[in-house]
Amino acid sequence: MATSLTNKTSVTNQTLSLFRLSFNFIKSFSTSPSATVASPTSSASKKPKQRKKKNLFEVAQFLPNWGIGYHMAKSHWKNVSYEITKINLYKDGRHGKAWGIAYKDGAPAAETPKKISGVHKRCWRYIPSLTNALSLESKPISSNSNETAPKAEV
């Protein structure tokens, strides 16, 4: 009787070990929870952080005189911009109202400034090329500075 009990326990141990091996074999094909946890952290560290886009006032605060006289446009606009003429800031410095002259293809679309809509949306950018080009056209370039200065008579 003792031998039959030892035979039964050895058979049960073999069955359990066979079951464990087959379970581990099947488990190796499925995704383990430790692998899914490690995967997002490693992929998140490889991705660069996205920059937070800026509203019109956050762009204008770094320009001289809060961007008055400079051109700004929304990032998805093509050949359209505003030359800022007036800014009304709230106390926090990131919100307010703005007025400007609309420009299409580098030429003013209207003579009078109008209130700019969507100034709090986070998609504004500064356009340096229009500001520089228009300021160069408005100022005549003199080849000799002595010609324009009055001469002193002795």
mmCIF file with all atom_site columns, C-alpha atoms in Angstrom:
data_model
loop_
_atom_site.group_PDB
_atom_site.id
_atom_site.type_symbol
_atom_site.label_atom_id
_atom_site.label_alt_id
_atom_site.label_comp_id
_atom_site.label_asym_id
_atom_site.label_entity_id
_atom_site.label_seq_id
_atom_site.pdbx_PDB_ins_code
_atom_site.Cartn_x
_atom_site.Cartn_y
_atom_site.Cartn_z
_atom_site.occupancy
_atom_site.B_iso_or_equiv
_atom_site.pdbx_formal_charge
_atom_site.auth_seq_id
_atom_site.auth_comp_id
_atom_site.auth_asym_id
_atom_site.auth_atom_id
_atom_site.pdbx_PDB_model_num
ATOM 1   C CA . MET A 1 1   ? 0.000   0.000   0.000   1.00 0.00 ? 1   MET A CA 1
ATOM 2   C CA . ALA A 1 2   ? 2.850   2.361   0.763   1.00 0.00 ? 2   ALA A CA 1
ATOM 3   C CA . THR A 1 3   ? 4.313   1.764   -2.647  1.00 0.00 ? 3   THR A CA 1
ATOM 4   C CA . SER A 1 4   ? 1.024   2.517   -4.375  1.00 0.00 ? 4   SER A CA 1
ATOM 5   C CA . LEU A 1 5   ? 0.765   5.822   -2.465  1.00 0.00 ? 5   LEU A CA 1
ATOM 6   C CA . THR A 1 6   ? 4.283   6.818   -3.466  1.00 0.00 ? 6   THR A CA 1
ATOM 7   C CA . ASN A 1 7   ? 3.542   5.874   -7.076  1.00 0.00 ? 7   ASN A CA 1
ATOM 8   C CA . LYS A 1 8   ? 0.380   8.010   -7.032  1.00 0.00 ? 8   LYS A CA 1
ATOM 9   C CA . THR A 1 9   ? 2.231   11.007  -5.567  1.00 0.00 ? 9   THR A CA 1
ATOM 10  C CA . SER A 1 10  ? 5.003   10.711  -8.118  1.00 0.00 ? 10  SER A CA 1
ATOM 11  C CA . VAL A 1 11  ? 2.446   10.497  -10.939 1.00 0.00 ? 11  VAL A CA 1
ATOM 12  C CA . THR A 1 12  ? 0.634   13.556  -9.528  1.00 0.00 ? 12  THR A CA 1
ATOM 13  C CA . ASN A 1 13  ? 3.923   15.468  -9.269  1.00 0.00 ? 13  ASN A CA 1
ATOM 14  C CA . GLN A 1 14  ? 4.762   14.574  -12.859 1.00 0.00 ? 14  GLN A CA 1
ATOM 15  C CA . THR A 1 15  ? 1.302   15.714  -13.999 1.00 0.00 ? 15  THR A CA 1
ATOM 16  C CA . LEU A 1 16  ? 1.657   18.990  -12.107 1.00 0.00 ? 16  LEU A CA 1
ATOM 17  C CA . SER A 1 17  ? 5.114   19.644  -13.512 1.00 0.00 ? 17  SER A CA 1
ATOM 18  C CA . LEU A 1 18  ? 3.867   18.852  -17.030 1.00 0.00 ? 18  LEU A CA 1
ATOM 19  C CA . PHE A 1 19  ? 0.938   21.236  -16.477 1.00 0.00 ? 19  PHE A CA 1
ATOM 20  C CA . ARG A 1 20  ? 3.290   23.983  -15.230 1.00 0.00 ? 20  ARG A CA 1
ATOM 21  C CA . LEU A 1 21  ? 5.606   23.558  -18.224 1.00 0.00 ? 21  LEU A CA 1
ATOM 22  C CA . SER A 1 22  ? 2.739   23.739  -20.704 1.00 0.00 ? 22  SER A CA 1
ATOM 23  C CA . PHE A 1 23  ? 1.283   26.755  -18.908 1.00 0.00 ? 23  PHE A CA 1
ATOM 24  C CA . ASN A 1 24  ? 4.659   28.554  -18.991 1.00 0.00 ? 24  ASN A CA 1
ATOM 25  C CA . PHE A 1 25  ? 5.045   27.653  -22.670 1.00 0.00 ? 25  PHE A CA 1
ATOM 26  C CA . ILE A 1 26  ? 1.647   29.191  -23.503 1.00 0.00 ? 26  ILE A CA 1
ATOM 27  C CA . LYS A 1 27  ? 2.369   32.191  -21.290 1.00 0.00 ? 27  LYS A CA 1
ATOM 28  C CA . SER A 1 28  ? 5.598   32.908  -23.156 1.00 0.00 ? 28  SER A CA 1
ATOM 29  C CA . PHE A 1 29  ? 3.617   33.593  -26.359 1.00 0.00 ? 29  PHE A CA 1
ATOM 30  C CA . SER A 1 30  ? 1.277   36.071  -24.726 1.00 0.00 ? 30  SER A CA 1
ATOM 31  C CA . THR A 1 31  ? 2.393   39.521  -23.613 1.00 0.00 ? 31  THR A CA 1
ATOM 32  C CA . SER A 1 32  ? 3.519   39.632  -20.070 1.00 0.00 ? 32  SER A CA 1
ATOM 33  C CA . PRO A 1 33  ? 2.389   42.537  -17.835 1.00 0.00 ? 33  PRO A CA 1
ATOM 34  C CA . SER A 1 34  ? 5.983   43.460  -16.977 1.00 0.00 ? 34  SER A CA 1
ATOM 35  C CA . ALA A 1 35  ? 6.830   43.856  -20.686 1.00 0.00 ? 35  ALA A CA 1
ATOM 36  C CA . THR A 1 36  ? 3.847   46.134  -21.321 1.00 0.00 ? 36  THR A CA 1
ATOM 37  C CA . VAL A 1 37  ? 4.779   48.353  -18.406 1.00 0.00 ? 37  VAL A CA 1
ATOM 38  C CA . ALA A 1 38  ? 8.411   48.670  -19.513 1.00 0.00 ? 38  ALA A CA 1
ATOM 39  C CA . SER A 1 39  ? 7.517   49.314  -23.150 1.00 0.00 ? 39  SER A CA 1
ATOM 40  C CA . PRO A 1 40  ? 5.618   52.623  -22.785 1.00 0.00 ? 40  PRO A CA 1
ATOM 41  C CA . THR A 1 41  ? 8.205   54.141  -20.474 1.00 0.00 ? 41  THR A CA 1
ATOM 42  C CA . SER A 1 42  ? 11.024  53.354  -22.849 1.00 0.00 ? 42  SER A CA 1
ATOM 43  C CA . SER A 1 43  ? 9.102   54.632  -25.890 1.00 0.00 ? 43  SER A CA 1
ATOM 44  C CA . ALA A 1 44  ? 7.973   57.739  -24.011 1.00 0.00 ? 44  ALA A CA 1
ATOM 45  C CA . SER A 1 45  ? 11.545  58.596  -23.118 1.00 0.00 ? 45  SER A CA 1
ATOM 46  C CA . LYS A 1 46  ? 12.604  58.310  -26.767 1.00 0.00 ? 46  LYS A CA 1
ATOM 47  C CA . LYS A 1 47  ? 9.860   60.634  -28.065 1.00 0.00 ? 47  LYS A CA 1
ATOM 48  C CA . PRO A 1 48  ? 10.685  64.335  -27.885 1.00 0.00 ? 48  PRO A CA 1
ATOM 49  C CA . LYS A 1 49  ? 8.293   66.442  -25.850 1.00 0.00 ? 49  LYS A CA 1
ATOM 50  C CA . GLN A 1 50  ? 5.885   68.482  -27.904 1.00 0.00 ? 50  GLN A CA 1
ATOM 51  C CA . ARG A 1 51  ? 6.271   72.210  -27.505 1.00 0.00 ? 51  ARG A CA 1
ATOM 52  C CA . LYS A 1 52  ? 3.226   73.994  -26.222 1.00 0.00 ? 52  LYS A CA 1
ATOM 53  C CA . LYS A 1 53  ? 2.048   76.359  -28.930 1.00 0.00 ? 53  LYS A CA 1
ATOM 54  C CA . LYS A 1 54  ? 1.585   80.020  -28.033 1.00 0.00 ? 54  LYS A CA 1
ATOM 55  C CA . ASN A 1 55  ? -1.268  82.468  -28.269 1.00 0.00 ? 55  ASN A CA 1
ATOM 56  C CA . LEU A 1 56  ? -0.763  85.907  -29.803 1.00 0.00 ? 56  LEU A CA 1
ATOM 57  C CA . PHE A 1 57  ? 0.188   87.592  -26.521 1.00 0.00 ? 57  PHE A CA 1
ATOM 58  C CA . GLU A 1 58  ? 2.745   84.942  -25.598 1.00 0.00 ? 58  GLU A CA 1
ATOM 59  C CA . VAL A 1 59  ? 4.404   85.495  -28.983 1.00 0.00 ? 59  VAL A CA 1
ATOM 60  C CA . ALA A 1 60  ? 4.212   89.297  -28.744 1.00 0.00 ? 60  ALA A CA 1
ATOM 61  C CA . GLN A 1 61  ? 5.688   89.575  -25.245 1.00 0.00 ? 61  GLN A CA 1
ATOM 62  C CA . PHE A 1 62  ? 9.203   88.869  -26.551 1.00 0.00 ? 62  PHE A CA 1
ATOM 63  C CA . LEU A 1 63  ? 9.005   91.476  -29.319 1.00 0.00 ? 63  LEU A CA 1
ATOM 64  C CA . PRO A 1 64  ? 9.794   95.149  -28.714 1.00 0.00 ? 64  PRO A CA 1
ATOM 65  C CA . ASN A 1 65  ? 6.777   97.210  -27.611 1.00 0.00 ? 65  ASN A CA 1
ATOM 66  C CA . TRP A 1 66  ? 4.642   94.055  -27.316 1.00 0.00 ? 66  TRP A CA 1
ATOM 67  C CA . GLY A 1 67  ? 4.766   93.422  -31.058 1.00 0.00 ? 67  GLY A CA 1
ATOM 68  C CA . ILE A 1 68  ? 3.152   96.645  -32.226 1.00 0.00 ? 68  ILE A CA 1
ATOM 69  C CA . GLY A 1 69  ? 4.216   97.172  -35.841 1.00 0.00 ? 69  GLY A CA 1
ATOM 70  C CA . TYR A 1 70  ? 5.212   93.506  -36.300 1.00 0.00 ? 70  TYR A CA 1
ATOM 71  C CA . HIS A 1 71  ? 3.487   90.873  -38.423 1.00 0.00 ? 71  HIS A CA 1
ATOM 72  C CA . MET A 1 72  ? 1.896   87.776  -36.908 1.00 0.00 ? 72  MET A CA 1
ATOM 73  C CA . ALA A 1 73  ? -0.241  85.022  -38.322 1.00 0.00 ? 73  ALA A CA 1
ATOM 74  C CA . LYS A 1 74  ? -1.849  81.772  -37.335 1.00 0.00 ? 74  LYS A CA 1
ATOM 75  C CA . SER A 1 75  ? 0.305   78.792  -38.213 1.00 0.00 ? 75  SER A CA 1
ATOM 76  C CA . HIS A 1 76  ? -2.204  77.317  -40.672 1.00 0.00 ? 76  HIS A CA 1
ATOM 77  C CA . TRP A 1 77  ? -2.746  80.562  -42.619 1.00 0.00 ? 77  TRP A CA 1
ATOM 78  C CA . LYS A 1 78  ? -1.074  80.864  -46.011 1.00 0.00 ? 78  LYS A CA 1
ATOM 79  C CA . ASN A 1 79  ? -0.082  84.372  -47.291 1.00 0.00 ? 79  ASN A CA 1
ATOM 80  C CA . VAL A 1 80  ? -2.265  86.088  -44.661 1.00 0.00 ? 80  VAL A CA 1
ATOM 81  C CA . SER A 1 81  ? -1.034  88.037  -41.636 1.00 0.00 ? 81  SER A CA 1
ATOM 82  C CA . TYR A 1 82  ? -1.815  90.930  -39.332 1.00 0.00 ? 82  TYR A CA 1
ATOM 83  C CA . GLU A 1 83  ? 0.342   93.931  -38.585 1.00 0.00 ? 83  GLU A CA 1
ATOM 84  C CA . ILE A 1 84  ? -0.379  94.602  -34.916 1.00 0.00 ? 84  ILE A CA 1
ATOM 85  C CA . THR A 1 85  ? -1.495  98.205  -34.265 1.00 0.00 ? 85  THR A CA 1
ATOM 86  C CA . LYS A 1 86  ? -2.947  98.050  -30.752 1.00 0.00 ? 86  LYS A CA 1
ATOM 87  C CA . ILE A 1 87  ? -2.888  95.582  -27.853 1.00 0.00 ? 87  ILE A CA 1
ATOM 88  C CA . ASN A 1 88  ? -5.111  95.733  -24.792 1.00 0.00 ? 88  ASN A CA 1
ATOM 89  C CA . LEU A 1 89  ? -3.620  93.393  -22.149 1.00 0.00 ? 89  LEU A CA 1
ATOM 90  C CA . TYR A 1 90  ? -5.330  91.926  -19.122 1.00 0.00 ? 90  TYR A CA 1
ATOM 91  C CA . LYS A 1 91  ? -3.475  91.824  -15.811 1.00 0.00 ? 91  LYS A CA 1
ATOM 92  C CA . ASP A 1 92  ? -1.913  88.373  -16.271 1.00 0.00 ? 92  ASP A CA 1
ATOM 93  C CA . GLY A 1 93  ? -0.182  89.421  -19.507 1.00 0.00 ? 93  GLY A CA 1
ATOM 94  C CA . ARG A 1 94  ? -1.292  86.336  -21.437 1.00 0.00 ? 94  ARG A CA 1
ATOM 95  C CA . HIS A 1 95  ? -4.799  87.443  -22.372 1.00 0.00 ? 95  HIS A CA 1
ATOM 96  C CA . GLY A 1 96  ? -6.399  90.513  -23.842 1.00 0.00 ? 96  GLY A CA 1
ATOM 97  C CA . LYS A 1 97  ? -7.568  92.040  -27.105 1.00 0.00 ? 97  LYS A CA 1
ATOM 98  C CA . ALA A 1 98  ? -5.613  92.999  -30.212 1.00 0.00 ? 98  ALA A CA 1
ATOM 99  C CA . TRP A 1 99  ? -6.205  95.083  -33.315 1.00 0.00 ? 99  TRP A CA 1
ATOM 100 C CA . GLY A 1 100 ? -4.303  95.063  -36.567 1.00 0.00 ? 100 GLY A CA 1
ATOM 101 C CA . ILE A 1 101 ? -4.234  95.648  -40.303 1.00 0.00 ? 101 ILE A CA 1
ATOM 102 C CA . ALA A 1 102 ? -4.851  92.516  -42.363 1.00 0.00 ? 102 ALA A CA 1
ATOM 103 C CA . TYR A 1 103 ? -2.282  91.699  -45.063 1.00 0.00 ? 103 TYR A CA 1
ATOM 104 C CA . LYS A 1 104 ? -2.809  89.315  -47.980 1.00 0.00 ? 104 LYS A CA 1
ATOM 105 C CA . ASP A 1 105 ? 0.167   88.328  -50.122 1.00 0.00 ? 105 ASP A CA 1
ATOM 106 C CA . GLY A 1 106 ? 2.240   91.082  -48.501 1.00 0.00 ? 106 GLY A CA 1
ATOM 107 C CA . ALA A 1 107 ? -0.174  93.910  -49.393 1.00 0.00 ? 107 ALA A CA 1
ATOM 108 C CA . PRO A 1 108 ? -2.634  95.528  -46.966 1.00 0.00 ? 108 PRO A CA 1
ATOM 109 C CA . ALA A 1 109 ? -6.151  94.175  -47.425 1.00 0.00 ? 109 ALA A CA 1
ATOM 110 C CA . ALA A 1 110 ? -7.702  97.156  -45.620 1.00 0.00 ? 110 ALA A CA 1
ATOM 111 C CA . GLU A 1 111 ? -6.522  100.585 -44.523 1.00 0.00 ? 111 GLU A CA 1
ATOM 112 C CA . THR A 1 112 ? -8.175  100.635 -41.098 1.00 0.00 ? 112 THR A CA 1
ATOM 113 C CA . PRO A 1 113 ? -7.252  98.279  -38.280 1.00 0.00 ? 113 PRO A CA 1
ATOM 114 C CA . LYS A 1 114 ? -9.803  95.729  -37.185 1.00 0.00 ? 114 LYS A CA 1
ATOM 115 C CA . LYS A 1 115 ? -10.125 93.607  -34.075 1.00 0.00 ? 115 LYS A CA 1
ATOM 116 C CA . ILE A 1 116 ? -8.237  90.328  -34.478 1.00 0.00 ? 116 ILE A CA 1
ATOM 117 C CA . SER A 1 117 ? -10.299 87.241  -33.704 1.00 0.00 ? 117 SER A CA 1
ATOM 118 C CA . GLY A 1 118 ? -8.855  84.095  -32.157 1.00 0.00 ? 118 GLY A CA 1
ATOM 119 C CA . VAL A 1 119 ? -6.026  85.787  -30.277 1.00 0.00 ? 119 VAL A CA 1
ATOM 120 C CA . HIS A 1 120 ? -6.278  83.292  -27.388 1.00 0.00 ? 120 HIS A CA 1
ATOM 121 C CA . LYS A 1 121 ? -5.968  80.216  -29.593 1.00 0.00 ? 121 LYS A CA 1
ATOM 122 C CA . ARG A 1 122 ? -2.607  78.502  -29.407 1.00 0.00 ? 122 ARG A CA 1
ATOM 123 C CA . CYS A 1 123 ? -1.446  78.665  -33.011 1.00 0.00 ? 123 CYS A CA 1
ATOM 124 C CA . TRP A 1 124 ? 0.207   82.075  -33.481 1.00 0.00 ? 124 TRP A CA 1
ATOM 125 C CA . ARG A 1 125 ? 3.640   82.747  -34.933 1.00 0.00 ? 125 ARG A CA 1
ATOM 126 C CA . TYR A 1 126 ? 5.796   85.773  -35.685 1.00 0.00 ? 126 TYR A CA 1
ATOM 127 C CA . ILE A 1 127 ? 6.581   86.476  -39.349 1.00 0.00 ? 127 ILE A CA 1
ATOM 128 C CA . PRO A 1 128 ? 9.965   88.242  -39.544 1.00 0.00 ? 128 PRO A CA 1
ATOM 129 C CA . SER A 1 129 ? 10.206  88.379  -43.344 1.00 0.00 ? 129 SER A CA 1
ATOM 130 C CA . LEU A 1 130 ? 7.216   90.705  -43.846 1.00 0.00 ? 130 LEU A CA 1
ATOM 131 C CA . THR A 1 131 ? 8.306   93.119  -41.132 1.00 0.00 ? 131 THR A CA 1
ATOM 132 C CA . ASN A 1 132 ? 11.819  93.435  -42.535 1.00 0.00 ? 132 ASN A CA 1
ATOM 133 C CA . ALA A 1 133 ? 10.709  93.718  -46.165 1.00 0.00 ? 133 ALA A CA 1
ATOM 134 C CA . LEU A 1 134 ? 8.143   96.437  -45.479 1.00 0.00 ? 134 LEU A CA 1
ATOM 135 C CA . SER A 1 135 ? 10.481  98.472  -43.285 1.00 0.00 ? 135 SER A CA 1
ATOM 136 C CA . LEU A 1 136 ? 13.191  98.367  -45.958 1.00 0.00 ? 136 LEU A CA 1
ATOM 137 C CA . GLU A 1 137 ? 10.768  99.522  -48.673 1.00 0.00 ? 137 GLU A CA 1
ATOM 138 C CA . SER A 1 138 ? 9.496   102.471 -46.645 1.00 0.00 ? 138 SER A CA 1
ATOM 139 C CA . LYS A 1 139 ? 12.977  103.814 -45.833 1.00 0.00 ? 139 LYS A CA 1
ATOM 140 C CA . PRO A 1 140 ? 14.994  105.146 -48.783 1.00 0.00 ? 140 PRO A CA 1
ATOM 141 C CA . ILE A 1 141 ? 18.576  103.962 -48.831 1.00 0.00 ? 141 ILE A CA 1
ATOM 142 C CA . SER A 1 142 ? 21.044  106.774 -49.403 1.00 0.00 ? 142 SER A CA 1
ATOM 143 C CA . SER A 1 143 ? 24.422  105.939 -50.866 1.00 0.00 ? 143 SER A CA 1
ATOM 144 C CA . ASN A 1 144 ? 26.158  108.970 -49.363 1.00 0.00 ? 144 ASN A CA 1
ATOM 145 C CA . SER A 1 145 ? 25.189  110.282 -45.944 1.00 0.00 ? 145 SER A CA 1
ATOM 146 C CA . ASN A 1 146 ? 26.827  113.685 -46.616 1.00 0.00 ? 146 ASN A CA 1
ATOM 147 C CA . GLU A 1 147 ? 24.236  114.560 -49.250 1.00 0.00 ? 147 GLU A CA 1
ATOM 148 C CA . THR A 1 148 ? 21.316  114.526 -46.836 1.00 0.00 ? 148 THR A CA 1
ATOM 149 C CA . ALA A 1 149 ? 23.019  116.308 -43.946 1.00 0.00 ? 149 ALA A CA 1
ATOM 150 C CA . PRO A 1 150 ? 23.037  120.120 -44.074 1.00 0.00 ? 150 PRO A CA 1
ATOM 151 C CA . LYS A 1 151 ? 26.467  121.615 -44.692 1.00 0.00 ? 151 LYS A CA 1
ATOM 152 C CA . ALA A 1 152 ? 27.891  124.122 -42.302 1.00 0.00 ? 152 ALA A CA 1
ATOM 153 C CA . GLU A 1 153 ? 28.997  127.334 -43.964 1.00 0.00 ? 153 GLU A CA 1
ATOM 154 C CA . VAL A 1 154 ? 32.118  129.067 -42.726 1.00 0.00 ? 154 VAL A CA 1
#
